[in-house]
Amino acid sequence: MCTDCSCGTVDIQAAPQTSDESVVATYNVTGMTCGHCAGTVTGKLQQLDGVTSVDVDLATGAVTVHSDKPVEADKVHAAIEEAGYTLTPA
């Protein structure tokens, strides 16, 4: 259960799926504080074409996107902003 903001959600951390043909890209995202935040970002990114899994590290703000083909950076940026968070330079 979330202990950061008392929203009552269960902490979510997606397990990455790996394959020899998987494309992996990591982004820095600010503003996430709990499992609900991670779930929101994960959900928006998983809607993008080609995304197979998303791994969120709340402690560092690292969001790792696994996909079966490259995902356009502007689409990732838009999805993160739509979720209510900020993509920051690495």
PDB file of N, CA and C in Angstrom:
ATOM      1  N   MET A   1       0.849  -1.175   0.000  1.00  0.00           N
ATOM      2  CA  MET A   1       0.000   0.000   0.000  1.00  0.00           C
ATOM      3  C   MET A   1       0.893   1.237   0.000  1.00  0.00           C
ATOM      4  N   CYS A   2       0.417   2.284  -0.613  1.00  0.00           N
ATOM      5  CA  CYS A   2       1.165   3.523  -0.722  1.00  0.00           C
ATOM      6  C   CYS A   2       1.420   4.112   0.660  1.00  0.00           C
ATOM      7  N   THR A   3       2.668   4.457   0.905  1.00  0.00           N
ATOM      8  CA  THR A   3       3.015   5.107   2.170  1.00  0.00           C
ATOM      9  C   THR A   3       3.483   6.537   1.949  1.00  0.00           C
ATOM     10  N   ASP A   4       3.585   6.955   0.695  1.00  0.00           N
ATOM     11  CA  ASP A   4       4.079   8.292   0.394  1.00  0.00           C
ATOM     12  C   ASP A   4       3.005   9.367   0.476  1.00  0.00           C
ATOM     13  N   CYS A   5       1.826   9.081  -0.047  1.00  0.00           N
ATOM     14  CA  CYS A   5       0.810  10.124  -0.084  1.00  0.00           C
ATOM     15  C   CYS A   5      -0.534   9.658   0.468  1.00  0.00           C
ATOM     16  N   SER A   6      -0.574   8.470   1.040  1.00  0.00           N
ATOM     17  CA  SER A   6      -1.786   7.924   1.646  1.00  0.00           C
ATOM     18  C   SER A   6      -2.955   7.818   0.676  1.00  0.00           C
ATOM     19  N   CYS A   7      -2.679   7.594  -0.614  1.00  0.00           N
ATOM     20  CA  CYS A   7      -3.765   7.471  -1.584  1.00  0.00           C
ATOM     21  C   CYS A   7      -4.430   6.105  -1.512  1.00  0.00           C
ATOM     22  N   GLY A   8      -3.799   5.159  -0.799  1.00  0.00           N
ATOM     23  CA  GLY A   8      -4.415   3.861  -0.599  1.00  0.00           C
ATOM     24  C   GLY A   8      -4.195   2.857  -1.702  1.00  0.00           C
ATOM     25  N   THR A   9      -3.376   3.174  -2.687  1.00  0.00           N
ATOM     26  CA  THR A   9      -3.165   2.236  -3.787  1.00  0.00           C
ATOM     27  C   THR A   9      -2.054   1.259  -3.454  1.00  0.00           C
ATOM     28  N   VAL A  10      -2.079   0.137  -4.127  1.00  0.00           N
ATOM     29  CA  VAL A  10      -1.034  -0.857  -3.989  1.00  0.00           C
ATOM     30  C   VAL A  10       0.128  -0.424  -4.869  1.00  0.00           C
ATOM     31  N   ASP A  11       1.352  -0.501  -4.342  1.00  0.00           N
ATOM     32  CA  ASP A  11       2.515  -0.124  -5.146  1.00  0.00           C
ATOM     33  C   ASP A  11       2.630  -1.042  -6.353  1.00  0.00           C
ATOM     34  N   ILE A  12       2.914  -0.436  -7.502  1.00  0.00           N
ATOM     35  CA  ILE A  12       2.995  -1.163  -8.768  1.00  0.00           C
ATOM     36  C   ILE A  12       4.403  -1.027  -9.335  1.00  0.00           C
ATOM     37  N   GLN A  13       4.977  -2.121  -9.722  1.00  0.00           N
ATOM     38  CA  GLN A  13       6.247  -2.086 -10.438  1.00  0.00           C
ATOM     39  C   GLN A  13       6.184  -3.171 -11.495  1.00  0.00           C
ATOM     40  N   ALA A  14       6.118  -2.766 -12.738  1.00  0.00           N
ATOM     41  CA  ALA A  14       5.993  -3.711 -13.837  1.00  0.00           C
ATOM     42  C   ALA A  14       7.294  -4.473 -14.029  1.00  0.00           C
ATOM     43  N   ALA A  15       7.184  -5.756 -14.230  1.00  0.00           N
ATOM     44  CA  ALA A  15       8.368  -6.580 -14.490  1.00  0.00           C
ATOM     45  C   ALA A  15       8.700  -6.526 -15.975  1.00  0.00           C
ATOM     46  N   PRO A  16       9.947  -6.176 -16.312  1.00  0.00           N
ATOM     47  CA  PRO A  16      10.305  -6.091 -17.726  1.00  0.00           C
ATOM     48  C   PRO A  16      10.320  -7.463 -18.401  1.00  0.00           C
ATOM     49  N   GLN A  17       9.895  -7.483 -19.648  1.00  0.00           N
ATOM     50  CA  GLN A  17       9.993  -8.686 -20.459  1.00  0.00           C
ATOM     51  C   GLN A  17      11.200  -8.493 -21.374  1.00  0.00           C
ATOM     52  N   THR A  18      12.029  -9.500 -21.434  1.00  0.00           N
ATOM     53  CA  THR A  18      13.224  -9.364 -22.255  1.00  0.00           C
ATOM     54  C   THR A  18      13.187 -10.362 -23.402  1.00  0.00           C
ATOM     55  N   SER A  19      13.785  -9.964 -24.497  1.00  0.00           N
ATOM     56  CA  SER A  19      13.953 -10.863 -25.639  1.00  0.00           C
ATOM     57  C   SER A  19      15.140 -10.361 -26.437  1.00  0.00           C
ATOM     58  N   ASP A  20      15.626 -11.198 -27.314  1.00  0.00           N
ATOM     59  CA  ASP A  20      16.784 -10.823 -28.121  1.00  0.00           C
ATOM     60  C   ASP A  20      16.463  -9.674 -29.071  1.00  0.00           C
ATOM     61  N   GLU A  21      15.195  -9.477 -29.411  1.00  0.00           N
ATOM     62  CA  GLU A  21      14.815  -8.447 -30.359  1.00  0.00           C
ATOM     63  C   GLU A  21      14.141  -7.250 -29.690  1.00  0.00           C
ATOM     64  N   SER A  22      14.181  -7.187 -28.375  1.00  0.00           N
ATOM     65  CA  SER A  22      13.532  -6.113 -27.637  1.00  0.00           C
ATOM     66  C   SER A  22      14.344  -4.822 -27.729  1.00  0.00           C
ATOM     67  N   VAL A  23      13.628  -3.710 -27.835  1.00  0.00           N
ATOM     68  CA  VAL A  23      14.245  -2.388 -27.808  1.00  0.00           C
ATOM     69  C   VAL A  23      14.000  -1.823 -26.418  1.00  0.00           C
ATOM     70  N   VAL A  24      15.050  -1.310 -25.786  1.00  0.00           N
ATOM     71  CA  VAL A  24      14.933  -0.790 -24.428  1.00  0.00           C
ATOM     72  C   VAL A  24      15.380   0.666 -24.408  1.00  0.00           C
ATOM     73  N   ALA A  25      14.548   1.528 -23.819  1.00  0.00           N
ATOM     74  CA  ALA A  25      14.891   2.944 -23.677  1.00  0.00           C
ATOM     75  C   ALA A  25      14.502   3.383 -22.274  1.00  0.00           C
ATOM     76  N   THR A  26      15.392   4.155 -21.632  1.00  0.00           N
ATOM     77  CA  THR A  26      15.135   4.625 -20.277  1.00  0.00           C
ATOM     78  C   THR A  26      15.006   6.134 -20.272  1.00  0.00           C
ATOM     79  N   TYR A  27      14.003   6.616 -19.537  1.00  0.00           N
ATOM     80  CA  TYR A  27      13.695   8.043 -19.446  1.00  0.00           C
ATOM     81  C   TYR A  27      13.665   8.459 -17.982  1.00  0.00           C
ATOM     82  N   ASN A  28      13.965   9.726 -17.715  1.00  0.00           N
ATOM     83  CA  ASN A  28      13.848  10.277 -16.368  1.00  0.00           C
ATOM     84  C   ASN A  28      12.537  11.033 -16.270  1.00  0.00           C
ATOM     85  N   VAL A  29      11.739  10.691 -15.259  1.00  0.00           N
ATOM     86  CA  VAL A  29      10.433  11.306 -15.071  1.00  0.00           C
ATOM     87  C   VAL A  29      10.363  11.874 -13.658  1.00  0.00           C
ATOM     88  N   THR A  30       9.912  13.125 -13.538  1.00  0.00           N
ATOM     89  CA  THR A  30       9.768  13.731 -12.223  1.00  0.00           C
ATOM     90  C   THR A  30       8.299  13.861 -11.858  1.00  0.00           C
ATOM     91  N   GLY A  31       8.039  13.834 -10.562  1.00  0.00           N
ATOM     92  CA  GLY A  31       6.693  14.033 -10.045  1.00  0.00           C
ATOM     93  C   GLY A  31       6.024  12.770  -9.546  1.00  0.00           C
ATOM     94  N   MET A  32       6.612  11.609  -9.792  1.00  0.00           N
ATOM     95  CA  MET A  32       6.014  10.364  -9.324  1.00  0.00           C
ATOM     96  C   MET A  32       6.410  10.137  -7.865  1.00  0.00           C
ATOM     97  N   THR A  33       5.424   9.826  -7.018  1.00  0.00           N
ATOM     98  CA  THR A  33       5.724   9.630  -5.599  1.00  0.00           C
ATOM     99  C   THR A  33       5.213   8.318  -5.031  1.00  0.00           C
ATOM    100  N   CYS A  34       4.359   7.597  -5.763  1.00  0.00           N
ATOM    101  CA  CYS A  34       3.767   6.384  -5.194  1.00  0.00           C
ATOM    102  C   CYS A  34       3.420   5.377  -6.288  1.00  0.00           C
ATOM    103  N   GLY A  35       2.891   4.258  -5.864  1.00  0.00           N
ATOM    104  CA  GLY A  35       2.496   3.206  -6.801  1.00  0.00           C
ATOM    105  C   GLY A  35       1.416   3.649  -7.772  1.00  0.00           C
ATOM    106  N   HIS A  36       0.531   4.503  -7.314  1.00  0.00           N
ATOM    107  CA  HIS A  36      -0.508   5.020  -8.211  1.00  0.00           C
ATOM    108  C   HIS A  36       0.128   5.828  -9.336  1.00  0.00           C
ATOM    109  N   CYS A  37       1.105   6.655  -8.997  1.00  0.00           N
ATOM    110  CA  CYS A  37       1.827   7.439 -10.010  1.00  0.00           C
ATOM    111  C   CYS A  37       2.483   6.508 -11.027  1.00  0.00           C
ATOM    112  N   ALA A  38       3.179   5.499 -10.518  1.00  0.00           N
ATOM    113  CA  ALA A  38       3.858   4.543 -11.400  1.00  0.00           C
ATOM    114  C   ALA A  38       2.855   3.829 -12.297  1.00  0.00           C
ATOM    115  N   GLY A  39       1.707   3.471 -11.743  1.00  0.00           N
ATOM    116  CA  GLY A  39       0.679   2.792 -12.517  1.00  0.00           C
ATOM    117  C   GLY A  39       0.103   3.668 -13.615  1.00  0.00           C
ATOM    118  N   THR A  40      -0.055   4.953 -13.311  1.00  0.00           N
ATOM    119  CA  THR A  40      -0.585   5.890 -14.310  1.00  0.00           C
ATOM    120  C   THR A  40       0.387   6.038 -15.473  1.00  0.00           C
ATOM    121  N   VAL A  41       1.661   6.226 -15.167  1.00  0.00           N
ATOM    122  CA  VAL A  41       2.682   6.359 -16.212  1.00  0.00           C
ATOM    123  C   VAL A  41       2.779   5.058 -17.011  1.00  0.00           C
ATOM    124  N   THR A  42       2.800   3.943 -16.318  1.00  0.00           N
ATOM    125  CA  THR A  42       2.872   2.643 -16.989  1.00  0.00           C
ATOM    126  C   THR A  42       1.700   2.457 -17.939  1.00  0.00           C
ATOM    127  N   GLY A  43       0.505   2.762 -17.469  1.00  0.00           N
ATOM    128  CA  GLY A  43      -0.689   2.599 -18.296  1.00  0.00           C
ATOM    129  C   GLY A  43      -0.659   3.437 -19.560  1.00  0.00           C
ATOM    130  N   LYS A  44      -0.228   4.695 -19.433  1.00  0.00           N
ATOM    131  CA  LYS A  44      -0.165   5.567 -20.612  1.00  0.00           C
ATOM    132  C   LYS A  44       0.878   5.072 -21.604  1.00  0.00           C
ATOM    133  N   LEU A  45       2.034   4.653 -21.099  1.00  0.00           N
ATOM    134  CA  LEU A  45       3.092   4.188 -21.999  1.00  0.00           C
ATOM    135  C   LEU A  45       2.729   2.864 -22.668  1.00  0.00           C
ATOM    136  N   GLN A  46       2.025   1.992 -21.959  1.00  0.00           N
ATOM    137  CA  GLN A  46       1.653   0.709 -22.544  1.00  0.00           C
ATOM    138  C   GLN A  46       0.620   0.852 -23.660  1.00  0.00           C
ATOM    139  N   GLN A  47      -0.004   2.006 -23.759  1.00  0.00           N
ATOM    140  CA  GLN A  47      -0.944   2.258 -24.844  1.00  0.00           C
ATOM    141  C   GLN A  47      -0.231   2.573 -26.163  1.00  0.00           C
ATOM    142  N   LEU A  48       1.069   2.877 -26.094  1.00  0.00           N
ATOM    143  CA  LEU A  48       1.823   3.213 -27.303  1.00  0.00           C
ATOM    144  C   LEU A  48       2.097   1.959 -28.127  1.00  0.00           C
ATOM    145  N   ASP A  49       2.002   2.103 -29.427  1.00  0.00           N
ATOM    146  CA  ASP A  49       2.225   1.001 -30.346  1.00  0.00           C
ATOM    147  C   ASP A  49       3.627   0.427 -30.186  1.00  0.00           C
ATOM    148  N   GLY A  50       3.705  -0.874 -29.967  1.00  0.00           N
ATOM    149  CA  GLY A  50       4.988  -1.561 -29.874  1.00  0.00           C
ATOM    150  C   GLY A  50       5.500  -1.777 -28.468  1.00  0.00           C
ATOM    151  N   VAL A  51       4.971  -1.048 -27.477  1.00  0.00           N
ATOM    152  CA  VAL A  51       5.448  -1.184 -26.103  1.00  0.00           C
ATOM    153  C   VAL A  51       4.983  -2.525 -25.543  1.00  0.00           C
ATOM    154  N   THR A  52       5.948  -3.288 -25.003  1.00  0.00           N
ATOM    155  CA  THR A  52       5.640  -4.601 -24.451  1.00  0.00           C
ATOM    156  C   THR A  52       5.636  -4.604 -22.933  1.00  0.00           C
ATOM    157  N   SER A  53       6.424  -3.732 -22.312  1.00  0.00           N
ATOM    158  CA  SER A  53       6.421  -3.620 -20.856  1.00  0.00           C
ATOM    159  C   SER A  53       7.071  -2.310 -20.439  1.00  0.00           C
ATOM    160  N   VAL A  54       6.785  -1.918 -19.198  1.00  0.00           N
ATOM    161  CA  VAL A  54       7.329  -0.685 -18.639  1.00  0.00           C
ATOM    162  C   VAL A  54       7.788  -0.987 -17.218  1.00  0.00           C
ATOM    163  N   ASP A  55       8.970  -0.515 -16.854  1.00  0.00           N
ATOM    164  CA  ASP A  55       9.510  -0.699 -15.510  1.00  0.00           C
ATOM    165  C   ASP A  55       9.735   0.680 -14.910  1.00  0.00           C
ATOM    166  N   VAL A  56       9.136   0.949 -13.751  1.00  0.00           N
ATOM    167  CA  VAL A  56       9.260   2.249 -13.095  1.00  0.00           C
ATOM    168  C   VAL A  56      10.026   2.094 -11.793  1.00  0.00           C
ATOM    169  N   ASP A  57      11.074   2.905 -11.610  1.00  0.00           N
ATOM    170  CA  ASP A  57      11.822   2.960 -10.362  1.00  0.00           C
ATOM    171  C   ASP A  57      11.471   4.283  -9.683  1.00  0.00           C
ATOM    172  N   LEU A  58      10.579   4.245  -8.695  1.00  0.00           N
ATOM    173  CA  LEU A  58      10.131   5.469  -8.037  1.00  0.00           C
ATOM    174  C   LEU A  58      11.268   6.216  -7.342  1.00  0.00           C
ATOM    175  N   ALA A  59      12.219   5.490  -6.790  1.00  0.00           N
ATOM    176  CA  ALA A  59      13.312   6.122  -6.051  1.00  0.00           C
ATOM    177  C   ALA A  59      14.162   7.032  -6.930  1.00  0.00           C
ATOM    178  N   THR A  60      14.360   6.629  -8.184  1.00  0.00           N
ATOM    179  CA  THR A  60      15.224   7.409  -9.072  1.00  0.00           C
ATOM    180  C   THR A  60      14.448   8.175 -10.134  1.00  0.00           C
ATOM    181  N   GLY A  61      13.198   7.800 -10.348  1.00  0.00           N
ATOM    182  CA  GLY A  61      12.408   8.411 -11.417  1.00  0.00           C
ATOM    183  C   GLY A  61      12.682   7.805 -12.778  1.00  0.00           C
ATOM    184  N   ALA A  62      13.445   6.715 -12.802  1.00  0.00           N
ATOM    185  CA  ALA A  62      13.773   6.065 -14.075  1.00  0.00           C
ATOM    186  C   ALA A  62      12.579   5.250 -14.566  1.00  0.00           C
ATOM    187  N   VAL A  63      12.233   5.453 -15.834  1.00  0.00           N
ATOM    188  CA  VAL A  63      11.161   4.687 -16.470  1.00  0.00           C
ATOM    189  C   VAL A  63      11.778   3.992 -17.679  1.00  0.00           C
ATOM    190  N   THR A  64      11.791   2.676 -17.641  1.00  0.00           N
ATOM    191  CA  THR A  64      12.377   1.889 -18.720  1.00  0.00           C
ATOM    192  C   THR A  64      11.264   1.288 -19.559  1.00  0.00           C
ATOM    193  N   VAL A  65      11.313   1.573 -20.849  1.00  0.00           N
ATOM    194  CA  VAL A  65      10.296   1.114 -21.785  1.00  0.00           C
ATOM    195  C   VAL A  65      10.896   0.023 -22.658  1.00  0.00           C
ATOM    196  N   HIS A  66      10.244  -1.130 -22.654  1.00  0.00           N
ATOM    197  CA  HIS A  66      10.645  -2.246 -23.507  1.00  0.00           C
ATOM    198  C   HIS A  66       9.632  -2.314 -24.638  1.00  0.00           C
ATOM    199  N   SER A  67      10.134  -2.449 -25.854  1.00  0.00           N
ATOM    200  CA  SER A  67       9.230  -2.492 -27.006  1.00  0.00           C
ATOM    201  C   SER A  67       9.780  -3.430 -28.067  1.00  0.00           C
ATOM    202  N   ASP A  68       8.887  -3.808 -28.970  1.00  0.00           N
ATOM    203  CA  ASP A  68       9.331  -4.699 -30.050  1.00  0.00           C
ATOM    204  C   ASP A  68       9.829  -3.931 -31.259  1.00  0.00           C
ATOM    205  N   LYS A  69       9.767  -2.590 -31.180  1.00  0.00           N
ATOM    206  CA  LYS A  69      10.316  -1.712 -32.212  1.00  0.00           C
ATOM    207  C   LYS A  69      10.567  -0.352 -31.555  1.00  0.00           C
ATOM    208  N   PRO A  70      11.406   0.484 -32.140  1.00  0.00           N
ATOM    209  CA  PRO A  70      11.655   1.800 -31.531  1.00  0.00           C
ATOM    210  C   PRO A  70      10.356   2.608 -31.411  1.00  0.00           C
ATOM    211  N   VAL A  71      10.197   3.271 -30.269  1.00  0.00           N
ATOM    212  CA  VAL A  71       9.035   4.124 -30.028  1.00  0.00           C
ATOM    213  C   VAL A  71       9.514   5.570 -30.150  1.00  0.00           C
ATOM    214  N   GLU A  72       8.784   6.372 -30.909  1.00  0.00           N
ATOM    215  CA  GLU A  72       9.178   7.763 -31.125  1.00  0.00           C
ATOM    216  C   GLU A  72       9.215   8.520 -29.805  1.00  0.00           C
ATOM    217  N   ALA A  73      10.314   9.256 -29.587  1.00  0.00           N
ATOM    218  CA  ALA A  73      10.511   9.992 -28.335  1.00  0.00           C
ATOM    219  C   ALA A  73       9.402  10.998 -28.077  1.00  0.00           C
ATOM    220  N   ASP A  74       8.882  11.637 -29.136  1.00  0.00           N
ATOM    221  CA  ASP A  74       7.819  12.617 -28.926  1.00  0.00           C
ATOM    222  C   ASP A  74       6.532  11.959 -28.443  1.00  0.00           C
ATOM    223  N   LYS A  75       6.298  10.709 -28.824  1.00  0.00           N
ATOM    224  CA  LYS A  75       5.119   9.990 -28.346  1.00  0.00           C
ATOM    225  C   LYS A  75       5.281   9.603 -26.882  1.00  0.00           C
ATOM    226  N   VAL A  76       6.492   9.218 -26.503  1.00  0.00           N
ATOM    227  CA  VAL A  76       6.774   8.912 -25.096  1.00  0.00           C
ATOM    228  C   VAL A  76       6.580  10.177 -24.260  1.00  0.00           C
ATOM    229  N   HIS A  77       7.144  11.288 -24.730  1.00  0.00           N
ATOM    230  CA  HIS A  77       7.026  12.568 -24.031  1.00  0.00           C
ATOM    231  C   HIS A  77       5.557  12.952 -23.850  1.00  0.00           C
ATOM    232  N   ALA A  78       4.773  12.831 -24.900  1.00  0.00           N
ATOM    233  CA  ALA A  78       3.354  13.184 -24.840  1.00  0.00           C
ATOM    234  C   ALA A  78       2.601  12.290 -23.862  1.00  0.00           C
ATOM    235  N   ALA A  79       2.895  10.993 -23.853  1.00  0.00           N
ATOM    236  CA  ALA A  79       2.217  10.063 -22.955  1.00  0.00           C
ATOM    237  C   ALA A  79       2.530  10.381 -21.496  1.00  0.00           C
ATOM    238  N   ILE A  80       3.780  10.718 -21.213  1.00  0.00           N
ATOM    239  CA  ILE A  80       4.172  11.048 -19.837  1.00  0.00           C
ATOM    240  C   ILE A  80       3.506  12.345 -19.394  1.00  0.00           C
ATOM    241  N   GLU A  81       3.473  13.334 -20.276  1.00  0.00           N
ATOM    242  CA  GLU A  81       2.801  14.591 -19.932  1.00  0.00           C
ATOM    243  C   GLU A  81       1.298  14.388 -19.771  1.00  0.00           C
ATOM    244  N   GLU A  82       0.696  13.544 -20.611  1.00  0.00           N
ATOM    245  CA  GLU A  82      -0.733  13.257 -20.506  1.00  0.00           C
ATOM    246  C   GLU A  82      -1.050  12.592 -19.160  1.00  0.00           C
ATOM    247  N   ALA A  83      -0.092  11.818 -18.654  1.00  0.00           N
ATOM    248  CA  ALA A  83      -0.260  11.161 -17.352  1.00  0.00           C
ATOM    249  C   ALA A  83      -0.119  12.167 -16.206  1.00  0.00           C
ATOM    250  N   GLY A  84       0.419  13.363 -16.509  1.00  0.00           N
ATOM    251  CA  GLY A  84       0.550  14.408 -15.493  1.00  0.00           C
ATOM    252  C   GLY A  84       1.939  14.553 -14.909  1.00  0.00           C
ATOM    253  N   TYR A  85       2.941  14.018 -15.594  1.00  0.00           N
ATOM    254  CA  TYR A  85       4.316  14.059 -15.091  1.00  0.00           C
ATOM    255  C   TYR A  85       5.227  14.721 -16.108  1.00  0.00           C
ATOM    256  N   THR A  86       6.485  14.923 -15.726  1.00  0.00           N
ATOM    257  CA  THR A  86       7.431  15.654 -16.553  1.00  0.00           C
ATOM    258  C   THR A  86       8.607  14.774 -16.948  1.00  0.00           C
ATOM    259  N   LEU A  87       8.902  14.738 -18.232  1.00  0.00           N
ATOM    260  CA  LEU A  87      10.074  14.046 -18.746  1.00  0.00           C
ATOM    261  C   LEU A  87      11.246  15.005 -18.626  1.00  0.00           C
ATOM    262  N   THR A  88      12.338  14.573 -17.990  1.00  0.00           N
ATOM    263  CA  THR A  88      13.500  15.428 -17.774  1.00  0.00           C
ATOM    264  C   THR A  88      14.708  14.852 -18.505  1.00  0.00           C
ATOM    265  N   PRO A  89      15.665  15.698 -18.865  1.00  0.00           N
ATOM    266  CA  PRO A  89      16.878  15.210 -19.555  1.00  0.00           C
ATOM    267  C   PRO A  89      17.638  14.212 -18.704  1.00  0.00           C
ATOM    268  N   ALA A  90      18.245  13.254 -19.368  1.00  0.00           N
ATOM    269  CA  ALA A  90      19.003  12.179 -18.671  1.00  0.00           C
ATOM    270  C   ALA A  90      20.235  12.692 -17.990  1.00  0.00           C
TER     271      ALA A  90
END
